[in-house]
Amino acid sequence: MHGLSIKTKNIIIILSVVLFAIVTTIVIQGIKDIQTFRKHLVNKIQSVTEVVSANSAVPLEFGDKKLANQTADSLNAIPEFADFAIYDKAGIPFLPFKKDATNHFAKTIKQLKKETQLVGDYLFVTRKIIYEGEFSGFVYVVASTENLSSQIRNYIIFSGTLLLVVFLVAAILGAWLSGSLTRPILKLADTASIISTNADYSIRVDKLSNDETGTLYDSFNRMLDQIAARNREIRKLNEGLEEKVQIRTRDLQKAKDQAERARRAAELADRAKSTFLANMSHEIRTPMNAILGYSRLLTKLIADPKQNEYLEIVQASGRNLLALINDILDLSKIESGKLSLVYKPMNPHQIFNEIKGIFKIKTEEKNIDFIIDIDEDIPSGLLMDETRLRQILFNVVGNAVKFTDKGFVKLSVSKKFSGRDTSRVALIFKIEDTGIGIPMEQIEDIFQAFEQQKDLGGKYGGTGLGLAITKRLVEIMNGRITVTSDVGKGSVFSIELNDIEISSFHVDALPTALPPTDRLRFDGSTILLVEDNLYNLKLVQALLEDKGIIVEQALNGKEALQKLKKKHPDLILMDMKMYGMDGYQATRLIKADEELKDIPVIALTADAMKDGRKKVKDAGCNGFLSKPIDENRLYAELMKYIPYRMKEEDTGTESQKKTMPKKIELDHIPPESLAEIVKIFSTQLMEEWRSMGNSMLLDEWVRFGTRIKAVGEKYNAGFIIDYGQHIIENVEHLNIAVLRKTIKNFPEVVDTLKGVKNESTDRIGNQGQYSSDSIGG
Amino acid sequence: MKRAVTFFLLFALLTAPALLPYPQEDEMEEVVIKSGFLFNICKFTRWSRKDNPDGPIIVSIIGQTNPGNDLYVPPEKQIRQRKVIVQKIDSLAEVGGSHVLFITGSESDRLEAILGYIEGKDILSMGDTKGYAQRGVCINFYTEKGGVRFEINREAVQKSSIELHAQIYLIGKLVESK
């Protein structure tokens, strides 16, 4: 039906309706007619039979067949009448069927169940012969229904013919009607197709009639009028639009060019500014170094107090100027986004101690109290940029001390965890003072560069850059700084640094405070280190090798047991949590082995709770070290189980120790790592060194130093770290002469490393030291 | 029933008197056949009197009969649940209560007197003597071609206020009083 034309659909619908109506009528009427015919026949036969039965009593009783036959004469007038019979009450035929040659009727009447019954083509009507209530026999009348059948046949033929004729007429009328309906639609469709193909909206359809299709044509034509009008309008608009777009594009291009020129100019200016600042700083620092150095020398030569006082003023002014230059450099680095933080494991307590030491003296001079309140549980190992944290705290605490003349300055430090993650921590510093305070309206300004609290009249000095730098550093370190203050009563600076990763390793706060371990040696001892974390493995290995211990490695319990079969170490350091076979199982197996059970096993575990210790003890471990590993504790623990000795002290003088670089101790580095270091130094770094030549762009030298330091840190090579650090420090302190010399020495350093690599077992002699006679100048 | 009678009259006009189906073979047979006719005629006869509907139908015979040759109706034969009693009477005085009075040939001399006596008494008169029907007896048996037949005097029937089934007239031979 979906793909048919409207015309066909119409015809089908009309014919279906007609067919349905006619067939329904014929069927209903036919059934009704047949029923009427039959009823009529039945009534007729029943009436006649009634009469015959009423008149059969006498002939039957008198045995008068002639009379009996006479009474049935009326039956012959009925066309459908076939035969009749009279039986006496005993069922014996008195007047049998006459035309019943096959004895069919006689047989049939014995099976009749009703007085009137249709059997085959015959209607049988039975009546009892009763007179005055006395029953004397039966009358059977048989009528043929052939007449009825032929009537039905005729009716069907008539109906069929009628149906055919009506159907044909309906088909012809339907086709004509549908055609008159679809013709205008097809015409409209053709016209629409022509219009869309040729995009010619001037074409109109001619109306065929005034009926609904006429109205449709009118609407279609009106629509075409509107489209044509709109097209004209759009064309007009388009013409205007093109012009506008051209003008706008021109304007835009002009603006863009201007912006581009401005941007380039700004970039140039910015670069010029950076270069200028760097150069200027350098140019000022170089003579400043001379001024400061020589004035210090002069101090020792001049005895006149007046002259000495002038000289001190000169020195103080020089230091101020230097501080100002350093601040400017920092700020320009921060603002140009060139400042990158160097995250490495550090111990914040170290900085707190430094602050304590330095500001203790200053506060004592000013006769104010200096209180430090540090939470005990602040981790001793954090991944932070130590230098910048120091800079922040020195700045703020320094300010507090500077602006406080009576009362106290208090530094409190606390920590908090952000959510459930205990691997990260936030540090909250609070610097409280009872100083001059800051007026409300100036609180925002104090963090602006070159802004200082007004109406101080230069009494306190300073560059006005300290807090600006501090604020920016705090922000770079994912933190924020806030201040509350009361004029005349004091200020509170709060600094919150978020998302600080806790280092897996304890960083010793005062490495120089434990001289015994410095000289401790376990030369020749063998330790099996079982640890599945490579980073931890390398670090502990370095700590052990630093003390002359030969380290065997295993990545899990299973591997450890395999290694133990071949060689028995003096001690086993066992990480307890490992993939595959863990430390508990491995320890149990070792302690169950007759040959291995005497080897001491020291557990390394992050589980410091009481339960954890018990578990470790139950597994059979002899000792216990909790992570992060404290190297002093590690050595102390080892001293219990393996032989050690104290190395003799160096013979150099105190001054020499201070200025001389450390010896090149690279013997703990495996030869393959040495090869990698030498490769990096002789290719990448050497290339960089050459390309810089005699350039005095300080930033580049800092980058160079940082890279060298990073290589040292990667391979845990103290000598290389020191060399990188030396470069960086000299840049920062603008010790240009020293810097030049240090950098000039780079090829020598590379040669030294090559030598170490070639004789990796030998201690490197004096040729590895680099000249440093000007350091600290 | 009325319709039946109407139709019967129609038939009566069209049909001729019927022949009796049972031909006489000897004397004994003749009495049996007469008895059968008597019984059947009674069956299709309506008496106008209002007697006990459960009481018997009484057939009285007056006059002399040949010994062992009497009319006879078996006791189990009933008409409308009424027994049929056949009795001989010696005098007319005994005729009261009878439904049928069979007058034998010996009473030919005083036939008129007998008929006069029962006239209007709702009694069907019968006989088997030639000329009786013409003399006023309602039903009179006779033999013809070896078979027993009967004559009917319609006038006499009508006088006696007895109603005979119309078809009886088609079976019997109609005669008139002289």
PDB file of C-alpha atoms in Angstrom, chain A residues 169-328:
ATOM      1  CA  VAL A 169     -19.386   0.409 -12.266  1.00  0.00           C
ATOM      2  CA  ALA A 170     -17.597   1.189  -8.979  1.00  0.00           C
ATOM      3  CA  ALA A 171     -14.195   0.613 -10.609  1.00  0.00           C
ATOM      4  CA  ILE A 172     -14.979   2.941 -13.483  1.00  0.00           C
ATOM      5  CA  LEU A 173     -16.428   5.614 -11.176  1.00  0.00           C
ATOM      6  CA  GLY A 174     -13.537   5.210  -8.730  1.00  0.00           C
ATOM      7  CA  ALA A 175     -10.942   5.603 -11.476  1.00  0.00           C
ATOM      8  CA  TRP A 176     -12.674   8.692 -12.742  1.00  0.00           C
ATOM      9  CA  LEU A 177     -13.022  10.225  -9.271  1.00  0.00           C
ATOM     10  CA  SER A 178      -9.424   9.423  -8.272  1.00  0.00           C
ATOM     11  CA  GLY A 179      -8.156  10.799 -11.552  1.00  0.00           C
ATOM     12  CA  SER A 180      -9.987  14.057 -10.943  1.00  0.00           C
ATOM     13  CA  LEU A 181      -8.419  14.212  -7.490  1.00  0.00           C
ATOM     14  CA  THR A 182      -4.849  13.237  -8.340  1.00  0.00           C
ATOM     15  CA  ARG A 183      -4.534  15.063 -11.639  1.00  0.00           C
ATOM     16  CA  PRO A 184      -4.296  18.496  -9.973  1.00  0.00           C
ATOM     17  CA  ILE A 185      -1.912  17.129  -7.354  1.00  0.00           C
ATOM     18  CA  LEU A 186       0.357  15.630 -10.017  1.00  0.00           C
ATOM     19  CA  LYS A 187       0.248  18.855 -11.921  1.00  0.00           C
ATOM     20  CA  LEU A 188       1.236  20.746  -8.761  1.00  0.00           C
ATOM     21  CA  ALA A 189       4.069  18.264  -8.099  1.00  0.00           C
ATOM     22  CA  ASP A 190       5.361  18.643 -11.679  1.00  0.00           C
ATOM     23  CA  THR A 191       5.289  22.406 -11.406  1.00  0.00           C
ATOM     24  CA  ALA A 192       7.081  22.316  -8.021  1.00  0.00           C
ATOM     25  CA  SER A 193       9.716  20.022  -9.532  1.00  0.00           C
ATOM     26  CA  ILE A 194      10.270  22.355 -12.486  1.00  0.00           C
ATOM     27  CA  ILE A 195      10.536  25.330 -10.128  1.00  0.00           C
ATOM     28  CA  SER A 196      13.095  23.623  -7.892  1.00  0.00           C
ATOM     29  CA  THR A 197      15.113  22.311 -10.857  1.00  0.00           C
ATOM     30  CA  ASN A 198      15.270  25.629 -12.676  1.00  0.00           C
ATOM     31  CA  ALA A 199      15.129  27.794  -9.516  1.00  0.00           C
ATOM     32  CA  ASP A 200      12.589  29.809 -11.488  1.00  0.00           C
ATOM     33  CA  TYR A 201      10.128  31.301  -9.033  1.00  0.00           C
ATOM     34  CA  SER A 202       8.233  33.201 -11.715  1.00  0.00           C
ATOM     35  CA  ILE A 203       6.348  30.058 -12.799  1.00  0.00           C
ATOM     36  CA  ARG A 204       2.721  29.814 -11.573  1.00  0.00           C
ATOM     37  CA  VAL A 205       0.212  26.940 -11.702  1.00  0.00           C
ATOM     38  CA  ASP A 206      -3.054  27.422 -13.648  1.00  0.00           C
ATOM     39  CA  LYS A 207      -6.151  26.723 -11.650  1.00  0.00           C
ATOM     40  CA  LEU A 208      -8.279  23.862 -13.020  1.00  0.00           C
ATOM     41  CA  SER A 209     -11.286  24.224 -10.745  1.00  0.00           C
ATOM     42  CA  ASN A 210     -12.621  26.157  -7.783  1.00  0.00           C
ATOM     43  CA  ASP A 211     -12.701  23.252  -5.403  1.00  0.00           C
ATOM     44  CA  GLU A 212     -10.145  22.411  -2.675  1.00  0.00           C
ATOM     45  CA  THR A 213      -7.392  21.860  -5.257  1.00  0.00           C
ATOM     46  CA  GLY A 214      -8.136  25.349  -6.549  1.00  0.00           C
ATOM     47  CA  THR A 215      -7.550  26.722  -3.049  1.00  0.00           C
ATOM     48  CA  LEU A 216      -4.329  24.670  -2.844  1.00  0.00           C
ATOM     49  CA  TYR A 217      -3.131  26.175  -6.157  1.00  0.00           C
ATOM     50  CA  ASP A 218      -3.884  29.667  -4.885  1.00  0.00           C
ATOM     51  CA  SER A 219      -1.908  29.019  -1.687  1.00  0.00           C
ATOM     52  CA  PHE A 220       0.978  27.539  -3.690  1.00  0.00           C
ATOM     53  CA  ASN A 221       1.070  30.567  -5.985  1.00  0.00           C
ATOM     54  CA  ARG A 222       0.956  32.917  -2.990  1.00  0.00           C
ATOM     55  CA  MET A 223       3.837  31.021  -1.434  1.00  0.00           C
ATOM     56  CA  LEU A 224       5.837  31.388  -4.642  1.00  0.00           C
ATOM     57  CA  ASP A 225       5.146  35.127  -4.570  1.00  0.00           C
ATOM     58  CA  GLN A 226       6.505  35.307  -1.039  1.00  0.00           C
ATOM     59  CA  ILE A 227       9.605  33.262  -1.910  1.00  0.00           C
ATOM     60  CA  ALA A 228      10.319  35.470  -4.883  1.00  0.00           C
ATOM     61  CA  ALA A 229       9.932  38.579  -2.728  1.00  0.00           C
ATOM     62  CA  ARG A 230      12.181  37.121  -0.053  1.00  0.00           C
ATOM     63  CA  ASN A 231      14.792  36.138  -2.658  1.00  0.00           C
ATOM     64  CA  ARG A 232      14.872  39.700  -3.891  1.00  0.00           C
ATOM     65  CA  GLU A 233      15.313  40.915  -0.344  1.00  0.00           C
ATOM     66  CA  ILE A 234      18.066  38.402   0.427  1.00  0.00           C
ATOM     67  CA  ARG A 235      19.895  39.328  -2.743  1.00  0.00           C
ATOM     68  CA  LYS A 236      19.747  42.963  -1.735  1.00  0.00           C
ATOM     69  CA  LEU A 237      20.920  42.152   1.780  1.00  0.00           C
ATOM     70  CA  ASN A 238      23.727  39.949   0.476  1.00  0.00           C
ATOM     71  CA  GLU A 239      25.028  42.709  -1.709  1.00  0.00           C
ATOM     72  CA  GLY A 240      25.137  45.025   1.318  1.00  0.00           C
ATOM     73  CA  LEU A 241      26.593  42.316   3.492  1.00  0.00           C
ATOM     74  CA  GLU A 242      29.499  41.594   1.209  1.00  0.00           C
ATOM     75  CA  GLU A 243      30.451  45.210   1.311  1.00  0.00           C
ATOM     76  CA  LYS A 244      30.151  45.260   5.087  1.00  0.00           C
ATOM     77  CA  VAL A 245      32.208  42.102   5.457  1.00  0.00           C
ATOM     78  CA  GLN A 246      34.923  43.575   3.296  1.00  0.00           C
ATOM     79  CA  ILE A 247      35.016  46.713   5.373  1.00  0.00           C
ATOM     80  CA  ARG A 248      35.010  44.771   8.622  1.00  0.00           C
ATOM     81  CA  THR A 249      37.711  42.404   7.402  1.00  0.00           C
ATOM     82  CA  ARG A 250      39.839  45.357   6.470  1.00  0.00           C
ATOM     83  CA  ASP A 251      39.284  46.938   9.892  1.00  0.00           C
ATOM     84  CA  LEU A 252      39.973  43.682  11.621  1.00  0.00           C
ATOM     85  CA  GLN A 253      43.174  43.109   9.722  1.00  0.00           C
ATOM     86  CA  LYS A 254      44.264  46.598  10.589  1.00  0.00           C
ATOM     87  CA  ALA A 255      43.517  45.995  14.261  1.00  0.00           C
ATOM     88  CA  LYS A 256      45.245  42.650  14.142  1.00  0.00           C
ATOM     89  CA  ASP A 257      48.331  44.162  12.550  1.00  0.00           C
ATOM     90  CA  GLN A 258      48.358  46.839  15.177  1.00  0.00           C
ATOM     91  CA  ALA A 259      47.975  44.293  17.948  1.00  0.00           C
ATOM     92  CA  GLU A 260      50.713  42.161  16.446  1.00  0.00           C
ATOM     93  CA  ARG A 261      53.016  45.155  16.231  1.00  0.00           C
ATOM     94  CA  ALA A 262      52.171  46.038  19.807  1.00  0.00           C
ATOM     95  CA  ARG A 263      52.786  42.475  20.928  1.00  0.00           C
ATOM     96  CA  ARG A 264      56.106  42.330  19.186  1.00  0.00           C
ATOM     97  CA  ALA A 265      57.061  45.654  20.664  1.00  0.00           C
ATOM     98  CA  ALA A 266      56.014  44.434  24.098  1.00  0.00           C
ATOM     99  CA  GLU A 267      57.958  41.218  23.703  1.00  0.00           C
ATOM    100  CA  LEU A 268      60.981  43.130  22.551  1.00  0.00           C
ATOM    101  CA  ALA A 269      60.598  45.492  25.459  1.00  0.00           C
ATOM    102  CA  ASP A 270      60.194  42.576  27.853  1.00  0.00           C
ATOM    103  CA  ARG A 271      63.232  40.823  26.493  1.00  0.00           C
ATOM    104  CA  ALA A 272      65.142  44.072  26.586  1.00  0.00           C
ATOM    105  CA  LYS A 273      63.992  44.533  30.167  1.00  0.00           C
ATOM    106  CA  SER A 274      65.131  41.068  31.175  1.00  0.00           C
ATOM    107  CA  THR A 275      68.446  41.473  29.418  1.00  0.00           C
ATOM    108  CA  PHE A 276      68.838  44.912  30.873  1.00  0.00           C
ATOM    109  CA  LEU A 277      68.057  43.690  34.367  1.00  0.00           C
ATOM    110  CA  ALA A 278      70.418  40.756  34.072  1.00  0.00           C
ATOM    111  CA  ASN A 279      73.173  42.862  32.610  1.00  0.00           C
ATOM    112  CA  MET A 280      72.633  45.688  34.987  1.00  0.00           C
ATOM    113  CA  SER A 281      72.634  43.341  37.954  1.00  0.00           C
ATOM    114  CA  HIS A 282      75.802  41.808  36.721  1.00  0.00           C
ATOM    115  CA  GLU A 283      77.383  45.130  35.962  1.00  0.00           C
ATOM    116  CA  ILE A 284      76.479  46.438  39.373  1.00  0.00           C
ATOM    117  CA  ARG A 285      77.423  43.267  41.197  1.00  0.00           C
ATOM    118  CA  THR A 286      80.875  43.036  39.734  1.00  0.00           C
ATOM    119  CA  PRO A 287      81.977  46.416  41.100  1.00  0.00           C
ATOM    120  CA  MET A 288      79.970  45.796  44.255  1.00  0.00           C
ATOM    121  CA  ASN A 289      82.003  42.698  44.900  1.00  0.00           C
ATOM    122  CA  ALA A 290      85.105  44.766  44.551  1.00  0.00           C
ATOM    123  CA  ILE A 291      83.742  47.492  46.811  1.00  0.00           C
ATOM    124  CA  LEU A 292      82.685  45.028  49.488  1.00  0.00           C
ATOM    125  CA  GLY A 293      85.796  42.878  49.201  1.00  0.00           C
ATOM    126  CA  TYR A 294      88.196  45.771  49.313  1.00  0.00           C
ATOM    127  CA  SER A 295      86.333  47.589  52.058  1.00  0.00           C
ATOM    128  CA  ARG A 296      86.520  44.398  54.108  1.00  0.00           C
ATOM    129  CA  LEU A 297      90.260  44.260  53.435  1.00  0.00           C
ATOM    130  CA  LEU A 298      90.497  47.945  54.348  1.00  0.00           C
ATOM    131  CA  THR A 299      88.762  47.355  57.693  1.00  0.00           C
ATOM    132  CA  LYS A 300      91.700  45.254  58.770  1.00  0.00           C
ATOM    133  CA  LEU A 301      94.165  47.987  57.685  1.00  0.00           C
ATOM    134  CA  ILE A 302      92.453  51.056  59.158  1.00  0.00           C
ATOM    135  CA  ALA A 303      92.740  51.782  62.804  1.00  0.00           C
ATOM    136  CA  ASP A 304      91.062  55.202  62.964  1.00  0.00           C
ATOM    137  CA  PRO A 305      87.579  54.716  64.418  1.00  0.00           C
ATOM    138  CA  LYS A 306      86.076  57.540  62.408  1.00  0.00           C
ATOM    139  CA  GLN A 307      87.387  56.084  59.170  1.00  0.00           C
ATOM    140  CA  ASN A 308      86.211  52.641  60.233  1.00  0.00           C
ATOM    141  CA  GLU A 309      82.751  53.948  60.871  1.00  0.00           C
ATOM    142  CA  TYR A 310      82.586  55.443  57.374  1.00  0.00           C
ATOM    143  CA  LEU A 311      83.832  52.178  56.000  1.00  0.00           C
ATOM    144  CA  GLU A 312      81.103  50.265  57.778  1.00  0.00           C
ATOM    145  CA  ILE A 313      78.535  52.595  56.258  1.00  0.00           C
ATOM    146  CA  VAL A 314      80.042  51.892  52.867  1.00  0.00           C
ATOM    147  CA  GLN A 315      79.815  48.136  53.522  1.00  0.00           C
ATOM    148  CA  ALA A 316      76.250  48.274  54.837  1.00  0.00           C
ATOM    149  CA  SER A 317      75.167  50.314  51.837  1.00  0.00           C
ATOM    150  CA  GLY A 318      76.902  47.843  49.544  1.00  0.00           C
ATOM    151  CA  ARG A 319      75.122  44.909  51.141  1.00  0.00           C
ATOM    152  CA  ASN A 320      71.808  46.679  50.838  1.00  0.00           C
ATOM    153  CA  LEU A 321      72.440  47.381  47.214  1.00  0.00           C
ATOM    154  CA  LEU A 322      73.361  43.737  46.628  1.00  0.00           C
ATOM    155  CA  ALA A 323      70.202  42.568  48.386  1.00  0.00           C
ATOM    156  CA  LEU A 324      68.169  44.942  46.264  1.00  0.00           C
ATOM    157  CA  ILE A 325      69.731  43.576  43.095  1.00  0.00           C
ATOM    158  CA  ASN A 326      69.072  39.978  44.177  1.00  0.00           C
ATOM    159  CA  ASP A 327      65.456  40.834  44.874  1.00  0.00           C
ATOM    160  CA  ILE A 328      65.050  42.548  41.517  1.00  0.00           C
TER     161      ILE A 328
END
